[in-house]
């Protein structure tokens, strides 16, 4: 544990950001899984889940949580499965 006051603050802020990033990433992954599952089952709300998943993938890409190519790959997978 750091002794310097600014270093202590840095540890707490970095932990807060880490937790926020992990939560956003988990939310994105869950949305993608739900959208793919809804399409395979033929649910009525599959289009809504697809739109939500794409939105969350774009947000994760915009905040640099995932690479641009991974975002494109996920969106392509979602669109091809839901075509």
Short mmCIF file of C-alpha atoms in Angstrom, two decimals:
data_model
loop_
_atom_site.label_atom_id
_atom_site.label_comp_id
_atom_site.label_asym_id
_atom_site.label_seq_id
_atom_site.Cartn_x
_atom_site.Cartn_y
_atom_site.Cartn_z
CA UNK A 1 0.00 0.00 0.00
CA UNK A 2 1.41 3.41 -0.90
CA UNK A 3 2.38 5.94 1.72
CA UNK A 4 2.10 9.10 -0.35
CA UNK A 5 -1.28 10.80 -0.30
CA UNK A 6 -1.57 11.21 -4.08
CA UNK A 7 -0.59 7.58 -4.61
CA UNK A 8 -3.28 6.46 -2.18
CA UNK A 9 -5.85 8.52 -4.11
CA UNK A 10 -4.59 7.02 -7.35
CA UNK A 11 -5.12 3.49 -6.05
CA UNK A 12 -8.71 4.23 -5.06
CA UNK A 13 -9.58 5.95 -8.34
CA UNK A 14 -7.99 3.23 -10.43
CA UNK A 15 -9.92 0.58 -8.47
CA UNK A 16 -13.16 2.50 -9.01
CA UNK A 17 -12.53 2.75 -12.75
CA UNK A 18 -11.57 -0.91 -12.91
CA UNK A 19 -14.82 -1.95 -11.24
CA UNK A 20 -16.84 0.31 -13.56
CA UNK A 21 -15.09 -1.08 -16.65
CA UNK A 22 -15.61 -4.68 -15.58
CA UNK A 23 -19.30 -4.03 -14.93
CA UNK A 24 -19.75 -2.44 -18.35
CA UNK A 25 -17.93 -5.31 -20.06
CA UNK A 26 -20.02 -7.92 -18.23
CA UNK A 27 -23.21 -6.10 -19.18
CA UNK A 28 -22.13 -6.12 -22.82
CA UNK A 29 -21.29 -9.84 -22.79
CA UNK A 30 -24.61 -10.69 -21.17
CA UNK A 31 -26.53 -8.65 -23.74
CA UNK A 32 -24.74 -10.40 -26.62
CA UNK A 33 -25.49 -13.83 -25.15
CA UNK A 34 -29.14 -12.95 -24.60
CA UNK A 35 -29.50 -11.64 -28.15
CA UNK A 36 -27.97 -14.79 -29.65
CA UNK A 37 -30.12 -17.02 -27.44
CA UNK A 38 -33.28 -15.11 -28.32
CA UNK A 39 -32.60 -15.51 -32.03
CA UNK A 40 -31.96 -19.23 -31.76
CA UNK A 41 -35.21 -19.65 -29.82
CA UNK A 42 -37.11 -17.37 -32.18
CA UNK A 43 -38.33 -15.03 -29.44
CA UNK A 44 -40.60 -12.09 -30.15
CA UNK A 45 -38.23 -9.58 -28.56
CA UNK A 46 -35.14 -10.75 -30.46
CA UNK A 47 -34.88 -7.49 -32.42
CA UNK A 48 -34.98 -5.39 -29.24
CA UNK A 49 -32.29 -7.53 -27.65
CA UNK A 50 -30.20 -7.27 -30.81
CA UNK A 51 -30.44 -3.47 -30.83
CA UNK A 52 -29.48 -3.33 -27.15
CA UNK A 53 -26.50 -5.64 -27.66
CA UNK A 54 -25.20 -3.60 -30.60
CA UNK A 55 -25.60 -0.42 -28.58
CA UNK A 56 -23.59 -1.85 -25.68
CA UNK A 57 -20.89 -3.19 -28.01
CA UNK A 58 -20.54 0.27 -29.56
CA UNK A 59 -20.30 1.88 -26.13
CA UNK A 60 -17.62 -0.58 -25.00
CA UNK A 61 -15.68 0.11 -28.18
CA UNK A 62 -16.02 3.87 -27.75
CA UNK A 63 -14.61 3.71 -24.21
CA UNK A 64 -11.76 1.42 -25.39
CA UNK A 65 -12.88 -1.56 -23.33
CA UNK A 66 -12.73 -3.78 -26.40
CA UNK A 67 -10.74 -3.46 -29.59
CA UNK A 68 -12.36 -2.00 -32.68
CA UNK A 69 -11.95 -5.25 -34.60
CA UNK A 70 -13.56 -7.25 -31.80
CA UNK A 71 -16.51 -4.86 -31.79
CA UNK A 72 -16.89 -5.25 -35.54
CA UNK A 73 -16.65 -9.03 -35.24
CA UNK A 74 -19.31 -9.15 -32.52
CA UNK A 75 -21.66 -6.88 -34.45
CA UNK A 76 -21.17 -8.94 -37.61
CA UNK A 77 -21.89 -12.13 -35.67
CA UNK A 78 -25.05 -10.63 -34.21
CA UNK A 79 -26.28 -9.35 -37.54
CA UNK A 80 -25.59 -12.58 -39.42
CA UNK A 81 -27.30 -14.66 -36.75
CA UNK A 82 -30.28 -12.31 -36.79
CA UNK A 83 -30.62 -11.90 -40.53
#
